[in-house]
PDB file of C-alpha atoms and ligand atoms in Angstrom:
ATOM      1  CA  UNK A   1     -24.683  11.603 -21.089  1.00  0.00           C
ATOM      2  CA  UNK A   2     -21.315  12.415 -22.648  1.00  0.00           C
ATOM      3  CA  UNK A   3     -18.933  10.340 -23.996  1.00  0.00           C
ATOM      4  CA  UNK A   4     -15.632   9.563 -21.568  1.00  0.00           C
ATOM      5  CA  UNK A   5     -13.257   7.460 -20.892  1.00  0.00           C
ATOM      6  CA  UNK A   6     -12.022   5.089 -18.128  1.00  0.00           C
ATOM      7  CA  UNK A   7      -9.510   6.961 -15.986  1.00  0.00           C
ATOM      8  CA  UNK A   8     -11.798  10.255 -16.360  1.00  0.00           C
ATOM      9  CA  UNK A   9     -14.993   7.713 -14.531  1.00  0.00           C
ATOM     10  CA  UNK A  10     -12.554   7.471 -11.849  1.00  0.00           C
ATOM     11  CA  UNK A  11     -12.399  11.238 -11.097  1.00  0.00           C
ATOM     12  CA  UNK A  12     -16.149  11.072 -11.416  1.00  0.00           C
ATOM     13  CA  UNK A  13     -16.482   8.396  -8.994  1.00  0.00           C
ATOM     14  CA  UNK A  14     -13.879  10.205  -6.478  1.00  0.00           C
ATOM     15  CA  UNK A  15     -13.754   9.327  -3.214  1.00  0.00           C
ATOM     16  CA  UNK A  16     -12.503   6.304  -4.215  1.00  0.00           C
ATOM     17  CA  UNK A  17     -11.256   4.060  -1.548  1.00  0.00           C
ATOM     18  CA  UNK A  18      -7.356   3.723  -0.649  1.00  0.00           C
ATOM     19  CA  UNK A  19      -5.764   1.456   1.079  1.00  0.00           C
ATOM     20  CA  UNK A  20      -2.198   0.350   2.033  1.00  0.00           C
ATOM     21  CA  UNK A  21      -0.743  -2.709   0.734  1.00  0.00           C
ATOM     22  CA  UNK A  22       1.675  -4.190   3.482  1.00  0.00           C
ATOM     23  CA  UNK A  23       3.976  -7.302   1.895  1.00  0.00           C
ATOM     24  CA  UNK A  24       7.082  -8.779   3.540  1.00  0.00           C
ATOM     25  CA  UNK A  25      10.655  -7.864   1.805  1.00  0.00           C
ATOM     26  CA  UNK A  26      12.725 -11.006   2.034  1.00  0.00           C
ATOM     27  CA  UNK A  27      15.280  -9.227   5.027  1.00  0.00           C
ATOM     28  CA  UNK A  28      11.394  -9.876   6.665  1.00  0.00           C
ATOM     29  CA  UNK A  29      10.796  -6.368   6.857  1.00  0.00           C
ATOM     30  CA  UNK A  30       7.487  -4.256   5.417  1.00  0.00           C
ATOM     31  CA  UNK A  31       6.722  -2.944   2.140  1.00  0.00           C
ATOM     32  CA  UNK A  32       4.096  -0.504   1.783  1.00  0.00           C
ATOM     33  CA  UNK A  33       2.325   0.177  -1.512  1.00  0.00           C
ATOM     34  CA  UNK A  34      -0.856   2.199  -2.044  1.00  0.00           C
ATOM     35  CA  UNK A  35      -3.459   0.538  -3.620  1.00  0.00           C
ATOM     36  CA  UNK A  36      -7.122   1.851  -4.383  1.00  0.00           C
ATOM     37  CA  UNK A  37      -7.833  -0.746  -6.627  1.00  0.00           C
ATOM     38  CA  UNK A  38      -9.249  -3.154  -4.087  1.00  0.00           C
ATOM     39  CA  UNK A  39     -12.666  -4.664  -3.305  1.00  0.00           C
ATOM     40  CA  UNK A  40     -14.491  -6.959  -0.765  1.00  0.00           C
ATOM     41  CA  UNK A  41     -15.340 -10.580  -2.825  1.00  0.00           C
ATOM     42  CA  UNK A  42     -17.032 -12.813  -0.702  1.00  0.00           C
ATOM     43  CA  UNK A  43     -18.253 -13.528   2.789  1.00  0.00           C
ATOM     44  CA  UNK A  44     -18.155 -17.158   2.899  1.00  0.00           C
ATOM     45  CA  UNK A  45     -15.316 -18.167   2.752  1.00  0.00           C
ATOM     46  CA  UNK A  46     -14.215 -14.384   3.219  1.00  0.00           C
ATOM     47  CA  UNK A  47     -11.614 -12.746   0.119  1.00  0.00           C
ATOM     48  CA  UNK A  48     -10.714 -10.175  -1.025  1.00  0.00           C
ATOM     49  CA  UNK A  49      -9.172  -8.868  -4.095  1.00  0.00           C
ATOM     50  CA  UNK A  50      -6.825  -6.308  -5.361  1.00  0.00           C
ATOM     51  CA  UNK A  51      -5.148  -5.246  -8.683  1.00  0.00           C
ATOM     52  CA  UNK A  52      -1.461  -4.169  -8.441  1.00  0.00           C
ATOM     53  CA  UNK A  53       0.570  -3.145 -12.042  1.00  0.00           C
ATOM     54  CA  UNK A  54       2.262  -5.653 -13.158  1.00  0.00           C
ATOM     55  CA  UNK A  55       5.821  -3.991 -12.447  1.00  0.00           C
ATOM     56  CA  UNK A  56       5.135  -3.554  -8.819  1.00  0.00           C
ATOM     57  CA  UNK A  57       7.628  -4.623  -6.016  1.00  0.00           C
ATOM     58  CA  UNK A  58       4.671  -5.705  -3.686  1.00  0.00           C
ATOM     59  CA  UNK A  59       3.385  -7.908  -6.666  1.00  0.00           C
ATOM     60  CA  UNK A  60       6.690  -9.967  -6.789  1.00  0.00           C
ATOM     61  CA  UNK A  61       6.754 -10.486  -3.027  1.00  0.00           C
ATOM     62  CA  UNK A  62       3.171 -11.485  -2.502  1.00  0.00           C
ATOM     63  CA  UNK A  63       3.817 -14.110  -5.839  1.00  0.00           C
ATOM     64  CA  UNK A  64       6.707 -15.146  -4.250  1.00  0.00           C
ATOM     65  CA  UNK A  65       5.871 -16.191   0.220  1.00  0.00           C
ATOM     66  CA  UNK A  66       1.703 -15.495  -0.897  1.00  0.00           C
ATOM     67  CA  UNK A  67       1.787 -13.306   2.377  1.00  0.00           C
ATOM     68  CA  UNK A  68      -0.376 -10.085   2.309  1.00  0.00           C
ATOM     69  CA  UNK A  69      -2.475  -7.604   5.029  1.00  0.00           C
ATOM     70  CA  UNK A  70      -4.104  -5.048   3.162  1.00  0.00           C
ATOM     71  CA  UNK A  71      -4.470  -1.637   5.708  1.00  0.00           C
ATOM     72  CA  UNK A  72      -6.807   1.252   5.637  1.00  0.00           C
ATOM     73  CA  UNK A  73      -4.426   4.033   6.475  1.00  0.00           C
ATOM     74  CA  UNK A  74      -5.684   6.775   9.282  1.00  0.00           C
ATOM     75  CA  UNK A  75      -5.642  10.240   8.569  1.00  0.00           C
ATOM     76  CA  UNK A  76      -2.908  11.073   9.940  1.00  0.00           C
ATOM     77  CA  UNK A  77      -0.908   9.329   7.231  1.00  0.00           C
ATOM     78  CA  UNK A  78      -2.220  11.380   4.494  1.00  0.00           C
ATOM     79  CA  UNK A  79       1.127  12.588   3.123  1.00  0.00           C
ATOM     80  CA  UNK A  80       2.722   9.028   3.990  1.00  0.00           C
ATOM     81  CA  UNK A  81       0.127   7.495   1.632  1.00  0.00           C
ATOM     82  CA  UNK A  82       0.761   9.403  -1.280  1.00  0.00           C
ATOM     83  CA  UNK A  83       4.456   9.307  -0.899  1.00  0.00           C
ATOM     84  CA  UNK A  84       3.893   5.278  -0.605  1.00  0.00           C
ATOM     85  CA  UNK A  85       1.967   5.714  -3.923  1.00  0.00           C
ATOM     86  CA  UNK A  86       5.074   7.377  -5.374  1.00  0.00           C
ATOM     87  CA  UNK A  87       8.253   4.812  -5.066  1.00  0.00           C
ATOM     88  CA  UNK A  88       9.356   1.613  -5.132  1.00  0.00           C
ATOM     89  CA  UNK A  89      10.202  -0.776  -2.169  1.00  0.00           C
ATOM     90  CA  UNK A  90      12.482  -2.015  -4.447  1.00  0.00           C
ATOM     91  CA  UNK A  91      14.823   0.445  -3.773  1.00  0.00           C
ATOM     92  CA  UNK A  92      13.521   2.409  -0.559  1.00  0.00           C
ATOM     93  CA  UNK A  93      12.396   1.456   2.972  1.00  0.00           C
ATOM     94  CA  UNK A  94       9.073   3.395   2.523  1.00  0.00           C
ATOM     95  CA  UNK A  95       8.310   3.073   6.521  1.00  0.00           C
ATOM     96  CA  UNK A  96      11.335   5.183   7.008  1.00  0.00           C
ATOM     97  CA  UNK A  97      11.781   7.186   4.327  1.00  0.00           C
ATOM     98  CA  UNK A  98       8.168   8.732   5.235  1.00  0.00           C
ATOM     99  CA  UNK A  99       8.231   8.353   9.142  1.00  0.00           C
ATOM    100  CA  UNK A 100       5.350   5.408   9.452  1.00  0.00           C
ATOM    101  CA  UNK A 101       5.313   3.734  12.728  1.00  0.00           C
ATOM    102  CA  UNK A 102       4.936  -0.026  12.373  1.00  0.00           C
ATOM    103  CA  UNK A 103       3.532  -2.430  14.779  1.00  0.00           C
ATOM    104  CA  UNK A 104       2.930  -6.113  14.813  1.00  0.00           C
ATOM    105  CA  UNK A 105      -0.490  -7.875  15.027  1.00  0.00           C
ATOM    106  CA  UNK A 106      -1.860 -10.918  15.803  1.00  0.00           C
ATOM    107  CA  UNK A 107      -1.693 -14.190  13.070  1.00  0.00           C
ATOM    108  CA  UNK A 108       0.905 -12.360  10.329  1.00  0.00           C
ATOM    109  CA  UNK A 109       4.875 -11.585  10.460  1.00  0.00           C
ATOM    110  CA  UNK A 110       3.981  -8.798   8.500  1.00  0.00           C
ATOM    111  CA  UNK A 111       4.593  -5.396  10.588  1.00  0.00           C
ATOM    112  CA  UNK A 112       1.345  -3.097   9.443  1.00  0.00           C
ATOM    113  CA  UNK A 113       1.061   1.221  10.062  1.00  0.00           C
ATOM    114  CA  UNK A 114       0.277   1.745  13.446  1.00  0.00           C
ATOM    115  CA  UNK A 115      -2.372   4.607  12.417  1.00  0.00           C
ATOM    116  CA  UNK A 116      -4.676   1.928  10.293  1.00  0.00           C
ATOM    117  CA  UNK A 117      -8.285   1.588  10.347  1.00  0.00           C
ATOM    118  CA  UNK A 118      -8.297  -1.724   9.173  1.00  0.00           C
ATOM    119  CA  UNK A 119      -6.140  -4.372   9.200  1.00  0.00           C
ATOM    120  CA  UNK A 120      -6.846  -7.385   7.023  1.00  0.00           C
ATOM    121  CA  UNK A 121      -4.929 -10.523   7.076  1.00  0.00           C
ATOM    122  CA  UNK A 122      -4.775 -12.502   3.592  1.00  0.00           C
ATOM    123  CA  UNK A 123      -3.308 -15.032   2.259  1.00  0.00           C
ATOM    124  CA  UNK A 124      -2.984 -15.246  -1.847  1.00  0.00           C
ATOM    125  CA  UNK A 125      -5.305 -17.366  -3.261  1.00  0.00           C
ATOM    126  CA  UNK A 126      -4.510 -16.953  -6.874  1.00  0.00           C
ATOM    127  CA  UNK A 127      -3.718 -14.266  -9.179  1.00  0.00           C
ATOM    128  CA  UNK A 128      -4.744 -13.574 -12.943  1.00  0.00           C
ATOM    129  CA  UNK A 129      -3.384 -11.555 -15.380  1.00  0.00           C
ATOM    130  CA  UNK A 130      -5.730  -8.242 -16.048  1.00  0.00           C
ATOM    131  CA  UNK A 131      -4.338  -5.876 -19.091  1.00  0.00           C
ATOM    132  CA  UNK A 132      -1.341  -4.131 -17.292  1.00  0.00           C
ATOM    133  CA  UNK A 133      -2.434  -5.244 -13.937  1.00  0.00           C
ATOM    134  CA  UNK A 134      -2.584  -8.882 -12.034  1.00  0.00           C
ATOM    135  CA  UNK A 135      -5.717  -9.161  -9.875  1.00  0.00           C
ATOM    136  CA  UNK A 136      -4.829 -10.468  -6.803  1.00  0.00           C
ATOM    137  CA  UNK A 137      -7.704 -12.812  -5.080  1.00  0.00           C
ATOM    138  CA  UNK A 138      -7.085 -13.127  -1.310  1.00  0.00           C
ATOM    139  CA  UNK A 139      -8.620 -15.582   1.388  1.00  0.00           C
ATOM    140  CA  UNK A 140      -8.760 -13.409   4.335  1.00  0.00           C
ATOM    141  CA  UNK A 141      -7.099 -15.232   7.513  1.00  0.00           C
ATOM    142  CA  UNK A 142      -8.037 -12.357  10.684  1.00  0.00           C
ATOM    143  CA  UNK A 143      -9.511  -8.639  10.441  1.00  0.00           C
ATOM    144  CA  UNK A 144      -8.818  -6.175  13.328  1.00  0.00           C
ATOM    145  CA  UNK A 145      -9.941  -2.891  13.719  1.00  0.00           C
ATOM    146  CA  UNK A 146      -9.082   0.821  15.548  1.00  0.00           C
ATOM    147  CA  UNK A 147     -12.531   2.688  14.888  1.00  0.00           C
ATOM    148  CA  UNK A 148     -10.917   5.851  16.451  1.00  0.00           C
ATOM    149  CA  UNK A 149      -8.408   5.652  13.138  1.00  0.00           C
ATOM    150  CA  UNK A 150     -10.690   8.314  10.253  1.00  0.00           C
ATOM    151  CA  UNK A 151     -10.123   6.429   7.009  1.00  0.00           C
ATOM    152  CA  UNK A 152      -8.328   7.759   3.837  1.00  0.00           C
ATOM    153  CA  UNK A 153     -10.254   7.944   0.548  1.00  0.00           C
ATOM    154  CA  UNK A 154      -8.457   9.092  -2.519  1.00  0.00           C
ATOM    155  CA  UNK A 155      -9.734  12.297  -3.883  1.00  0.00           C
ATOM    156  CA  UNK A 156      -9.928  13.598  -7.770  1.00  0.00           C
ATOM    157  CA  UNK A 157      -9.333  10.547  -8.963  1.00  0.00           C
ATOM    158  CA  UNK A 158      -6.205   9.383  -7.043  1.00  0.00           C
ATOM    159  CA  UNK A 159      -3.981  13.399  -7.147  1.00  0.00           C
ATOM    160  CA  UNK A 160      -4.612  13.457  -3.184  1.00  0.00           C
ATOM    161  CA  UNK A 161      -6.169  12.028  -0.216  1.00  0.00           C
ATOM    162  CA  UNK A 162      -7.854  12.556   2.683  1.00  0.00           C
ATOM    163  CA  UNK A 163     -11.034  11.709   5.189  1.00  0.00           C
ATOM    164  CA  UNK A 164     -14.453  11.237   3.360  1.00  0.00           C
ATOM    165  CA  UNK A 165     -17.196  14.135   5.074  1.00  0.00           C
ATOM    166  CA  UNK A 166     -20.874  13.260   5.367  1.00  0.00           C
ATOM    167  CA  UNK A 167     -22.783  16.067   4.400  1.00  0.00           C
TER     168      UNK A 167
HETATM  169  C1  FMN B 201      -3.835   7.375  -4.322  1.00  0.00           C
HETATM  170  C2  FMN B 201      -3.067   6.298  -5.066  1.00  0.00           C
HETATM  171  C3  FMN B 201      -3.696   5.111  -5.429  1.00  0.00           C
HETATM  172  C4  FMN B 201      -2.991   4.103  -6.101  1.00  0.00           C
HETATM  173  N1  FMN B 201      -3.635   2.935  -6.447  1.00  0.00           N
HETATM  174  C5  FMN B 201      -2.969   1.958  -7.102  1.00  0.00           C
HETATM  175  C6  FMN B 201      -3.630   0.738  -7.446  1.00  0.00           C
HETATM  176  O1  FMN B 201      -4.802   0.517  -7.162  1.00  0.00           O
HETATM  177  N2  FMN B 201      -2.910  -0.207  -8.114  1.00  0.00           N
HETATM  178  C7  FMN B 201      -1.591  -0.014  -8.466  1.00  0.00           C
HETATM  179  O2  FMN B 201      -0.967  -0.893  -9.083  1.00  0.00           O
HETATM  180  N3  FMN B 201      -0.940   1.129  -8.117  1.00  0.00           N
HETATM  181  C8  FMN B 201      -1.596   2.104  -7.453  1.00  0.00           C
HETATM  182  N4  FMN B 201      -0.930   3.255  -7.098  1.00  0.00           N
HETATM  183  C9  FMN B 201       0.492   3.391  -7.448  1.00  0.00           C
HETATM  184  C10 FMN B 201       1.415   2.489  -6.585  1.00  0.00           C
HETATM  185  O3  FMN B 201       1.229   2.756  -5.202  1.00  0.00           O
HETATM  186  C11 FMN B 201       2.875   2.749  -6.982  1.00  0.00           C
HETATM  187  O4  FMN B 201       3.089   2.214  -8.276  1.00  0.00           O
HETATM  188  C12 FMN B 201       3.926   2.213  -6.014  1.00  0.00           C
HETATM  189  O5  FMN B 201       5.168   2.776  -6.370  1.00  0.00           O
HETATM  190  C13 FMN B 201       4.075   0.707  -6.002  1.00  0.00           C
HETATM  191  O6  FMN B 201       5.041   0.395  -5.029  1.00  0.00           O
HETATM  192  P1  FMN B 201       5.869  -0.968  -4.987  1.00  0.00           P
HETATM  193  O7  FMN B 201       6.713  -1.045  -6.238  1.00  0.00           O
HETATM  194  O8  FMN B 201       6.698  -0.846  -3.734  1.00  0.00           O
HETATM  195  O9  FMN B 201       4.874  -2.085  -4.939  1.00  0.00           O
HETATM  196  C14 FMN B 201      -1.626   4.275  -6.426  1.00  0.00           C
HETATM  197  C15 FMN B 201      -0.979   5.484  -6.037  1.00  0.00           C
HETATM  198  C16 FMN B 201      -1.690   6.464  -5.369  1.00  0.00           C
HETATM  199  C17 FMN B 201      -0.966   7.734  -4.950  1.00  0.00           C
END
């Protein structure tokens, strides 16, 4: 084996999952961030977690109401979720800017991407500071579903995404 390092592992380990990280802007409406840093915890009770940088507008609103539903974005939402992955809510309404249609769900305030996958409903547990990161650790309130919705998966380390193929 040769010698790497850490961001290189995640090229190797490409697709790596992607998801979309819905928090609520005080004026109540959505923020979407792209997060592929994210991982099932536990099943009982059921959490999950997620690691955000440190500077990110999503960070300071789920520190601030604890309110979070982390999506699986469809397919069609490809160039949505890398333009998501690219600016801040701090200063742009990413749901318009990129043309993502929102709809409400069951248990949350928080409007999520109509063309999800997955919908999961947390609440924030606790968070802990992680290098230039803070790990976010979730209890997870509801999960709903659209199986017709292909998942994302971030490709080449995170420079594009799209559907996973089974060879
Ligand atoms: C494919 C992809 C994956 C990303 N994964 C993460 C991640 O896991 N954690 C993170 O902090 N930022 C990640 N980003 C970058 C954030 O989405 C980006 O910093 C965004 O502007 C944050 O938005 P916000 O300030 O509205 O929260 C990713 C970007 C892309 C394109």
């Amino acid at each position: 084996m040769k010698k790497i390092d850490l961001p290189f592992a995640s090229k190797l380990t490409s697709p790596n999952p992607v998801s979309l990280v819905c928090t609520q802007k005080p004026d109540g409406s959505t923020n979407l961030a792209t997060v592929s840093w994210w991982t099932y915890l536990s099943y009982n009770p059921n959490m999950i977690a997620y690691a955000m940088a440190k500077t990110s507008y999503s960070g300071e609103m789920v520190r601030s109401n604890q309110k979070v539903v982390l999506t699986i974005p469809g397919a069609e939402l490809a160039d949505a979720v890398m333009g998501c992955g690219s600016c801040s809510g701090r200063d742009t309404d990413k749901a318009a800017r990129f043309g993502i249609e929102l709809t409400s769900i069951e248990g949350t305030s928080i409007q999520v991407p109509l063309h999800s996958r997955l919908a999961i409903v947390c609440r924030l547990k606790e968070y802990h500071q992680a290098g230039d990161h803070y790990l976010y650790l979730c209890d997870v309130e509801q999960v709903y579903a659209d199986i017709n919705e292909a998942a994302l998966f971030a490709w080449n380390g995170y420079s594009s995404v799209a559907p996973a193929v089974k060879a």
